[in-house]
CSV table of C-alpha atoms in Angstrom, one decimal:
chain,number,residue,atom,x,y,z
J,1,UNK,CA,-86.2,-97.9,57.3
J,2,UNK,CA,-83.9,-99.8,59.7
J,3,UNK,CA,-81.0,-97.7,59.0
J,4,UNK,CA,-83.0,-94.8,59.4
J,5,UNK,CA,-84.0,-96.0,62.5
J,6,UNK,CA,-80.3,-96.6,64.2
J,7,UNK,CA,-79.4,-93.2,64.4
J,8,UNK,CA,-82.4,-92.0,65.6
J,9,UNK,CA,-82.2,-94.5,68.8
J,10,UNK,CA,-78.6,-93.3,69.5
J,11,UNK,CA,-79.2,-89.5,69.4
J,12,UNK,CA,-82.3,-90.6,72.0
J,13,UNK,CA,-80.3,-93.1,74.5
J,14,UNK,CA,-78.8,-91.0,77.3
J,15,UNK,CA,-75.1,-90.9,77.8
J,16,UNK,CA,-73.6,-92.7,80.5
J,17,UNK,CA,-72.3,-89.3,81.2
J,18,UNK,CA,-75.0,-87.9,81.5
J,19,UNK,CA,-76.1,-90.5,84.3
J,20,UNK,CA,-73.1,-89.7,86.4
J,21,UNK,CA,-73.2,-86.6,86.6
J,22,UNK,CA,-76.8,-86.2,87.3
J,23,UNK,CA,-76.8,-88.9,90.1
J,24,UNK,CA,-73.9,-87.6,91.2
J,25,UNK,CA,-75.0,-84.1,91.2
J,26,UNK,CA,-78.6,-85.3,93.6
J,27,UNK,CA,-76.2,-86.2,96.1
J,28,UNK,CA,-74.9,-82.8,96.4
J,29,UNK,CA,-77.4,-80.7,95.7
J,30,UNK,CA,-79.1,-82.8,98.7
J,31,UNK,CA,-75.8,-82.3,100.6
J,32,UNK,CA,-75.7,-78.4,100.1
J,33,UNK,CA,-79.7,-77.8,101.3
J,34,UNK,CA,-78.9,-79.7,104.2
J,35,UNK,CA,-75.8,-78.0,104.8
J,36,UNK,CA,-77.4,-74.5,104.3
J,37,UNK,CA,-80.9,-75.4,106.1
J,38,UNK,CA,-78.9,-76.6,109.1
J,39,UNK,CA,-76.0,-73.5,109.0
J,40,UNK,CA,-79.0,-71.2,109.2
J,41,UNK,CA,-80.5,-72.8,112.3
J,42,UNK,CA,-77.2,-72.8,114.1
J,43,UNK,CA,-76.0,-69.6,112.6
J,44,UNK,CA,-79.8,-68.6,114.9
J,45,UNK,CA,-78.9,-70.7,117.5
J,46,UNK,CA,-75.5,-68.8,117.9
J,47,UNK,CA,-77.2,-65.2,117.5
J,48,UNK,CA,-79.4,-65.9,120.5
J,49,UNK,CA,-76.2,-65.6,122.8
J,50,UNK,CA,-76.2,-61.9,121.5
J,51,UNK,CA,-79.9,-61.0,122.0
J,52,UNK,CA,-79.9,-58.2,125.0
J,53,UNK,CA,-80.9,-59.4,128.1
J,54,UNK,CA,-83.9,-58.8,129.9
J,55,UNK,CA,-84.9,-59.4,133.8
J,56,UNK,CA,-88.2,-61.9,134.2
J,57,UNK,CA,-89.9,-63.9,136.6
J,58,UNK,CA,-91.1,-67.2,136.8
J,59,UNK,CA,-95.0,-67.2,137.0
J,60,UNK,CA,-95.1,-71.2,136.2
J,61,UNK,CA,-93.0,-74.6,136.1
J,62,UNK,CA,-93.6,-78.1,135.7
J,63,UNK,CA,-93.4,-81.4,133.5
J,64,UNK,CA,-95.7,-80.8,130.4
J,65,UNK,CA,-97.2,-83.0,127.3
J,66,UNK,CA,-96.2,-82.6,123.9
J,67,UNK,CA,-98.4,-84.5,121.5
J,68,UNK,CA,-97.5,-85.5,118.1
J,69,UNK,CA,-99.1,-86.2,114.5
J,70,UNK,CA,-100.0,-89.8,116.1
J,71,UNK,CA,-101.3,-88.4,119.0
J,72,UNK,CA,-98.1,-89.7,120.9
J,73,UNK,CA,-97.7,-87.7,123.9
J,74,UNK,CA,-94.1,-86.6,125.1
J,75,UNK,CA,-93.1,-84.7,128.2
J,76,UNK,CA,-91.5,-81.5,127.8
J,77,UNK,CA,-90.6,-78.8,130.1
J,78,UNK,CA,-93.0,-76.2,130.8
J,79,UNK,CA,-91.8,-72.9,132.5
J,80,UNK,CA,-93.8,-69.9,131.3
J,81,UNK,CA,-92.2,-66.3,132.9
J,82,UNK,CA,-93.0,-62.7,132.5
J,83,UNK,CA,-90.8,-59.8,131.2
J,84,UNK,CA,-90.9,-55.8,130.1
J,85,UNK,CA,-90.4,-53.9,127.3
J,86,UNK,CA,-90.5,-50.5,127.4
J,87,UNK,CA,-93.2,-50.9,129.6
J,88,UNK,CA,-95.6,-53.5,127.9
J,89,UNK,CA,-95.1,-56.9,129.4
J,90,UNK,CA,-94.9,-60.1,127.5
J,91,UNK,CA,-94.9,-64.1,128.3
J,92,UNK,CA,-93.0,-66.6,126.9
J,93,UNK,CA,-92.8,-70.2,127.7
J,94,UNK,CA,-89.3,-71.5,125.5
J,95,UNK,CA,-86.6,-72.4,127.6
J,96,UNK,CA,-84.2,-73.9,124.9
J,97,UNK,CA,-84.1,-74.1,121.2
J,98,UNK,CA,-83.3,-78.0,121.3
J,99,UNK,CA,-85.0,-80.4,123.5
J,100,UNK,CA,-84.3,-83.2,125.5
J,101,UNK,CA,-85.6,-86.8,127.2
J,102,UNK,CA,-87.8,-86.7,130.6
J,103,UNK,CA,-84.4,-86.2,133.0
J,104,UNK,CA,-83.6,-82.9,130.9
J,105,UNK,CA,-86.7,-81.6,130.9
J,106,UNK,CA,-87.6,-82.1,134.6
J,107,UNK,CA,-84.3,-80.6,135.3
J,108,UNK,CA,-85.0,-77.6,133.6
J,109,UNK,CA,-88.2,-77.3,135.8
J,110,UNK,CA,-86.1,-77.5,138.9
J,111,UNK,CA,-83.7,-75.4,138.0
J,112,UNK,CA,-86.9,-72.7,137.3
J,113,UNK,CA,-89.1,-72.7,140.0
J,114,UNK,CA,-91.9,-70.3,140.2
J,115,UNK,CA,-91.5,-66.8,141.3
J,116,UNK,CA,-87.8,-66.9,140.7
J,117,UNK,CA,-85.8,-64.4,139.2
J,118,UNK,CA,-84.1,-65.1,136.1
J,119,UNK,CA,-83.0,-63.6,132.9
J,120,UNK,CA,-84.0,-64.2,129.7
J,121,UNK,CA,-82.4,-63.1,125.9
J,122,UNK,CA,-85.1,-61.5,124.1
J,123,UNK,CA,-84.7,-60.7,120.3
J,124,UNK,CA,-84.2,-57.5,119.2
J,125,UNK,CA,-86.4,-57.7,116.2
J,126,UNK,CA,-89.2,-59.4,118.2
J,127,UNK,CA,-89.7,-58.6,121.4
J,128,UNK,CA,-91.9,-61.7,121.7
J,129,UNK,CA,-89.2,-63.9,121.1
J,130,UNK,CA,-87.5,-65.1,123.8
J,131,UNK,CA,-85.4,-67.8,125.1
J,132,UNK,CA,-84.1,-68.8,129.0
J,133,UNK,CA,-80.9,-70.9,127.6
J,134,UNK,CA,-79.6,-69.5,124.6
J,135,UNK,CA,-77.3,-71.7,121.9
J,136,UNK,CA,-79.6,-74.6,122.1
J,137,UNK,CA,-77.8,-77.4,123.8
J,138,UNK,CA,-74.4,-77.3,122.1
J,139,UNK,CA,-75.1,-80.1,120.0
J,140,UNK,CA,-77.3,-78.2,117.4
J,141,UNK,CA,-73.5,-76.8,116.1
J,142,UNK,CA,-72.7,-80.1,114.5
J,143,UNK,CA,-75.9,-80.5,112.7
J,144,UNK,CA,-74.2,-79.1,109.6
J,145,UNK,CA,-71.7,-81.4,109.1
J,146,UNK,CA,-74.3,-84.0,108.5
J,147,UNK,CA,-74.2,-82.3,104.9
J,148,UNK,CA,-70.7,-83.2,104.2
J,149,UNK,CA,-72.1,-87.2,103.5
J,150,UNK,CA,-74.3,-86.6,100.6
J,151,UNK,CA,-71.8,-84.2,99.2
J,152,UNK,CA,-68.9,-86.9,99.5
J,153,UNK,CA,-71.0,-89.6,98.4
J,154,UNK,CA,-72.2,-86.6,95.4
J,155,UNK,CA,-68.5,-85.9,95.2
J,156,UNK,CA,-67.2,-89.5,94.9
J,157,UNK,CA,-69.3,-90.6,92.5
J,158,UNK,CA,-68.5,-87.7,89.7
J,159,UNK,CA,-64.6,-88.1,90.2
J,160,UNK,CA,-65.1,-92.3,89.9
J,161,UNK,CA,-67.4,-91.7,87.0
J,162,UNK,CA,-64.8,-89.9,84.8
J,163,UNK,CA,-62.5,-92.0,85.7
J,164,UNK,CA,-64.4,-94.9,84.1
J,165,UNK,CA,-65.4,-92.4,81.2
J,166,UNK,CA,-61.8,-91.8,80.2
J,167,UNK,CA,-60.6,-95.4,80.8
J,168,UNK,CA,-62.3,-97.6,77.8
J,169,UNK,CA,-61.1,-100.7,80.2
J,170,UNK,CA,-63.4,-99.8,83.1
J,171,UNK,CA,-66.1,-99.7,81.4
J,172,UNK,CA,-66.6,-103.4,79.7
J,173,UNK,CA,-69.0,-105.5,80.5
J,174,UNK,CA,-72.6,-104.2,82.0
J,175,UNK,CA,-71.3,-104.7,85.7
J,176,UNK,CA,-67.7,-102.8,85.6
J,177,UNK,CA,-64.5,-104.3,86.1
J,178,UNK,CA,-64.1,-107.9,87.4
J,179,UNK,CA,-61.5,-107.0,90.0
J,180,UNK,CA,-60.5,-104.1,92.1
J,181,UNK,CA,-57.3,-102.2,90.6
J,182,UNK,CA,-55.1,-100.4,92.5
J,183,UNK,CA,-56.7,-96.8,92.1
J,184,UNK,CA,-59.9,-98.3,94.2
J,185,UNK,CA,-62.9,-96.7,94.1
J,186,UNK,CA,-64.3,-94.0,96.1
J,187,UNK,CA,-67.6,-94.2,96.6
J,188,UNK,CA,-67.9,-97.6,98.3
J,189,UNK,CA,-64.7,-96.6,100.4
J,190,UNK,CA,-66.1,-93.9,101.6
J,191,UNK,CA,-69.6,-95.7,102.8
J,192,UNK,CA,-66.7,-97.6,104.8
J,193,UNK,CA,-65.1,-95.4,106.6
J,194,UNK,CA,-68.6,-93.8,107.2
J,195,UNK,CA,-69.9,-97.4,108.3
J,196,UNK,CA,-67.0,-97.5,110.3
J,197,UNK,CA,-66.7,-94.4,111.9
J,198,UNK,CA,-70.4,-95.0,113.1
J,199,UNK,CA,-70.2,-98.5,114.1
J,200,UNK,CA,-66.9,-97.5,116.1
J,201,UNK,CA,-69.5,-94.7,118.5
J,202,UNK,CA,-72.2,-96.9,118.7
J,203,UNK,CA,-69.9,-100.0,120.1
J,204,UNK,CA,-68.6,-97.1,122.5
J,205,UNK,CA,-72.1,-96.5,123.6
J,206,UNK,CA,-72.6,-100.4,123.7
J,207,UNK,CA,-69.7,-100.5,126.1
J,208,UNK,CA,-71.4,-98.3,128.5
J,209,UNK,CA,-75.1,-99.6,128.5
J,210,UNK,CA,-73.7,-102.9,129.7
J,211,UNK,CA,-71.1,-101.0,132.0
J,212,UNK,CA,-74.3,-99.4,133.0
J,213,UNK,CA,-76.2,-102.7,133.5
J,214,UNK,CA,-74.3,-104.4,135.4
J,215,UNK,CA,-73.7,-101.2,138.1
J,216,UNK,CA,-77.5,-101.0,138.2
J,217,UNK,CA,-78.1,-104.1,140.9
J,218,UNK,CA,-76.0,-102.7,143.1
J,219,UNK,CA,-78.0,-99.0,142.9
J,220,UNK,CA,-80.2,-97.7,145.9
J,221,UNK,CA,-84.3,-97.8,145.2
J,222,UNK,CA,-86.6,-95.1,146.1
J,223,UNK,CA,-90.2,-95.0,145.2
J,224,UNK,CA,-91.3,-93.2,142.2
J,225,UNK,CA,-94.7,-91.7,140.8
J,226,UNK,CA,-95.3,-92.7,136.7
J,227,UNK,CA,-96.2,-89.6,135.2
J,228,UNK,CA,-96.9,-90.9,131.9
J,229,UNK,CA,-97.5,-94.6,130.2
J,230,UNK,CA,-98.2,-94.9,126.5
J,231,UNK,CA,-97.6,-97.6,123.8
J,232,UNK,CA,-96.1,-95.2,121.1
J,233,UNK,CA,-96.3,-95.7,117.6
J,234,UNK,CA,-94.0,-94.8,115.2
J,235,UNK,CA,-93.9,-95.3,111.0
J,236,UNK,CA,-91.5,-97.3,109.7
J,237,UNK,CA,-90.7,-96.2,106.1
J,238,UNK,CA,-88.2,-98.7,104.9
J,239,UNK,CA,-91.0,-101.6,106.0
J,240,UNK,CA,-93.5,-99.1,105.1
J,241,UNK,CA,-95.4,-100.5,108.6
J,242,UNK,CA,-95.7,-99.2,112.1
J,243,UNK,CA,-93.8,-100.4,114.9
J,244,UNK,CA,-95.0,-99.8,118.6
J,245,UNK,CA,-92.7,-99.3,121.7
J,246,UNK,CA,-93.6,-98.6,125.1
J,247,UNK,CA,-92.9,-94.8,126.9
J,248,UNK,CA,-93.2,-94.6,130.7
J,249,UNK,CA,-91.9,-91.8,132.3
J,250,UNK,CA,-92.0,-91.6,135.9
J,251,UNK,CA,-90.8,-88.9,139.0
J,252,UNK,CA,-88.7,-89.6,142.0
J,253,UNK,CA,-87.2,-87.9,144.8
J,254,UNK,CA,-83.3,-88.3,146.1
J,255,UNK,CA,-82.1,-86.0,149.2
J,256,UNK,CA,-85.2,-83.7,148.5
J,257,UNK,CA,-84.9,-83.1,144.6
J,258,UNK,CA,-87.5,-83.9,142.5
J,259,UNK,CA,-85.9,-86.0,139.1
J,260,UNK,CA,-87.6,-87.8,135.9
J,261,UNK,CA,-86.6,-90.6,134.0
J,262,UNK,CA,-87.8,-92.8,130.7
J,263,UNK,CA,-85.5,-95.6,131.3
J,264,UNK,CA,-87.3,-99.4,131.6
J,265,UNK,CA,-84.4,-101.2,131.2
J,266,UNK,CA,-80.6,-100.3,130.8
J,267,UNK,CA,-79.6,-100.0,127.3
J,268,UNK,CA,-79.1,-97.5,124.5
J,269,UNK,CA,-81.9,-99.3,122.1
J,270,UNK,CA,-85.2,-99.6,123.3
J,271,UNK,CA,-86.9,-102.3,122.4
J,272,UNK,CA,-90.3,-101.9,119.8
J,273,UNK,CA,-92.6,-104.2,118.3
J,274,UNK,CA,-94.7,-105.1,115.2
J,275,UNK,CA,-97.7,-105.0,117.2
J,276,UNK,CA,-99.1,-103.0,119.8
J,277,UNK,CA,-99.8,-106.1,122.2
J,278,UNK,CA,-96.4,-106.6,123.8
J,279,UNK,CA,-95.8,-102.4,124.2
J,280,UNK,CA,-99.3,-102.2,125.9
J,281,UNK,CA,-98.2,-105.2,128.1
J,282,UNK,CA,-95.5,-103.3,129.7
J,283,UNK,CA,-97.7,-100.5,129.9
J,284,UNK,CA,-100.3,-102.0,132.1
J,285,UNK,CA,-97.3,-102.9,134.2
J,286,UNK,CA,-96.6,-99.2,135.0
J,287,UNK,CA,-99.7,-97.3,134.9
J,288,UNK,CA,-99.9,-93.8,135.1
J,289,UNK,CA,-100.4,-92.6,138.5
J,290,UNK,CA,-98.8,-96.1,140.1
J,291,UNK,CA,-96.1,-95.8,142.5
J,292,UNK,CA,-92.9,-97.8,141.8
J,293,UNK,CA,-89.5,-98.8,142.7
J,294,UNK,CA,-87.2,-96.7,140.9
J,295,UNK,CA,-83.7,-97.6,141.0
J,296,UNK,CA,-81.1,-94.7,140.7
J,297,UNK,CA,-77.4,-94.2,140.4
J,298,UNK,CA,-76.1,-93.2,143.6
J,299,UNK,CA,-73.3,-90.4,141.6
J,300,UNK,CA,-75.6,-89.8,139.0
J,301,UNK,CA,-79.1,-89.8,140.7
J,302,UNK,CA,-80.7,-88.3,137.4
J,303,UNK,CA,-79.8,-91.8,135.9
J,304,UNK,CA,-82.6,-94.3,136.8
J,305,UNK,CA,-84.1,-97.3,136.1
J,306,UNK,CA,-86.9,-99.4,136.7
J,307,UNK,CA,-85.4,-102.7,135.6
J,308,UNK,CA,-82.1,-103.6,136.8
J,309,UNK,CA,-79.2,-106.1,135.8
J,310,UNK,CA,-77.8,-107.5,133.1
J,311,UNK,CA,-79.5,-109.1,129.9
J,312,UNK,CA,-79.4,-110.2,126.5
J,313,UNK,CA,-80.9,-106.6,125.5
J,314,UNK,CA,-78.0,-105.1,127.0
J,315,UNK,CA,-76.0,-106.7,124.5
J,316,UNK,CA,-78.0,-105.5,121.6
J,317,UNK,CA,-76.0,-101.8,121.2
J,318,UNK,CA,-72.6,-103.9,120.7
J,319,UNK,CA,-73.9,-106.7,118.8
J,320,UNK,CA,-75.4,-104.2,116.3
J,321,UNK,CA,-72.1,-101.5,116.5
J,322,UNK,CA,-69.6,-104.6,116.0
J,323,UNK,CA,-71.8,-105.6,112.4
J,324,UNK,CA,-71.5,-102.1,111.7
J,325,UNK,CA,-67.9,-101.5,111.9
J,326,UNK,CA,-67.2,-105.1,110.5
J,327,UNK,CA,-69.1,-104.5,107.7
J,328,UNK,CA,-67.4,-100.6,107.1
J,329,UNK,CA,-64.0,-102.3,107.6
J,330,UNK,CA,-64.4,-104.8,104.8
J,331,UNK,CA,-66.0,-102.3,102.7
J,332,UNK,CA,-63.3,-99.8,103.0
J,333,UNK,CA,-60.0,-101.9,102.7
J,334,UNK,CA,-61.4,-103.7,100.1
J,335,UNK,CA,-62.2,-100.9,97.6
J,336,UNK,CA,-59.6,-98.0,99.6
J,337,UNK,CA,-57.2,-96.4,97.0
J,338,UNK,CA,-53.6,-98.8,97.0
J,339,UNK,CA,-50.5,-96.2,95.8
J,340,UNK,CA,-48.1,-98.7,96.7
J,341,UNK,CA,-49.7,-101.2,94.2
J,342,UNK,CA,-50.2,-99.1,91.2
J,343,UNK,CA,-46.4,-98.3,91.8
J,344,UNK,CA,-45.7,-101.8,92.3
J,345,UNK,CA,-47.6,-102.5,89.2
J,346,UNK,CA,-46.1,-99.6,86.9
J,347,UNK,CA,-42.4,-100.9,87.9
J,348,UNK,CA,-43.7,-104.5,86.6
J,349,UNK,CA,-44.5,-103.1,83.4
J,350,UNK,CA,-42.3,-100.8,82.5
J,351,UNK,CA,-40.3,-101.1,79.8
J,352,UNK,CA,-36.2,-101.1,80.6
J,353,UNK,CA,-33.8,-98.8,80.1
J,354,UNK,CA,-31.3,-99.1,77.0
């Protein structure tokens, strides 16, 4: 009966094959629905710049309220305007495909006041479809290339798995080889660079929130209006918790022209919490409908501030970048292909000549 048995478990056990080349193949199956999802939108995006175009007229403009699944609110630009087709009139209210923060969207309601004359790209298939900016905001084009990662990583992992399929060595022991050889391996080298490469923009940005912090106690002050003060709440899925942060959003005038802002303090990360105690704190500071000092840069004046100078939270973009790119760097030279090695180490071993 236990011989019996034996082959019966074998013919049952899945191949380590097998395991590859299905994790392997998640990763790009992920990669190409991600890559086609976000082709189509842009591939859209880019069609809009064709759509005919079609004289309108603003009927109204201002800062509007977006609320999400957690009854968040979020402000949003709301420009409705009128246009003709073949004699039947319509309404629409989109002024771009993407969207923005509170200095974007309260530009695009000064840029369409009411009763102006604009022009607006209508589609040709819908007539209620239309659009004031067409192309979405230029970024939306690179959204596809977020697909390339999950098929590298899908990629990576199939080419590294047959490698270790066809070379008995690789495969002893249940955790892989003791050392790195000189062939590498792919898939944690290419997290690396990936680390890398991200850790290398968000030190960049890091750079500029404290160049940015440090300018801002030197900036003029006007007085603002808060439009909008909210302790948000957002899920956290790794944590599998919520975390809270505060929104204020708040209006201000420079040389006559009306500008919004959602800064509290300079600095690419804004701050959250595990409770909604300290966001509502810094809420209650700001309530909606207060007036405030708002402090703006002088060549910029849509950058603002309500908190100026440097701190220890300015330092929090390049503290985390700089672990980032550390982290990538050892990652990738670690476990990065080495040709000049494997050459080294076939000229070692190579038998000589007669």
């Amino acid at each position: 009966m236990s011989q019996s048995s034996k082959p019966e478990s074998k013919n049952n056990s899945i191949s380590p094959g097998c395991l590859i080349y299905g994790f392997g193949g998640l990763f790009i199956l992920g990669g190409l629905v991600f890559l086609v999802g976000t082709s189509w939108f842009a591939l859209r995006l880019e069609a809009s710049r064709t759509w005919p175009q079609v004289p309108a007229q603003v009927v109204s403009s201002e800062l509007g309220f977006r609320v999400d699944s957690d009854n968040d609110r979020f402000v949003d630009p709301v420009v409705t305007y009128r246009y003709i087709i073949d004699g039947e009139t319509y309404t629409g209210d989109r002024v771009s495909f993407g969207s923005g923060d509170a200095s974007w969207s309260q530009s695009r309601v000064n840029a369409y006041p009411v009763d102006r004359s604009i022009n607006v790209r209508v589609n040709p298939n819908d007539p209620t479809d239309a659009v004031i900016e067409p192309g979405g905001r230029g970024w939306e084009r690179f959204l596809p290339l977020g697909g390339l990662v999950p098929l590298g990583v899908g990629v990576s992992i199939i080419l590294t798995g047959r490698r270790r399929l066809r070379n008995p060595e690789l495969m002893r022991g249940p955790s892989g080889p003791t050392q790195v050889g000189p062939k590498g391996h792919w898939i944690p080298a290419t997290l690396g660079i990936i680390f890398t490469t991200v850790g290398v923009f968000i030190v960049r940005d890091g750079l500029t929130a404290i160049q940015i912090a440090r300018a801002s106690s030197t900036w003029p002050t006007t007085e603002g209006t808060v439009v909008l003060s909210e302790a948000h709440r957002e899920w956290d899925r790794e944590e599998k918790r919520h975390t809270y942060f505060p929104v204020v959003v708040y209006t201000y005038e420079v040389e006559g022209v009306t500008y919004a802002a959602d800064r509290i303090r300079p600095g690419s990360i804004r701050g959250s919490s595990r409770t909604s105690a300290s966001a509502l704190r810094l809420t209650k500071k700001y309530p909606e409908g207060s007036l405030t000092p708002v402090s703006y840069n002088p060549d910029q004046p849509s950058q603002a501030t309500l908190v100026v100078g440097e701190s220890v939270r300015s330092w929090r973009t390049m503290v985390f970048g700089g672990i980032f790119t550390v982290i990538g760097l050892v990652i990738a030279l670690v476990f990065f292909p080495r040709p000049w090695a494997h050459q080294a180490s076939n000229q070692g071993t190579g038998s000589p000549r007669s």
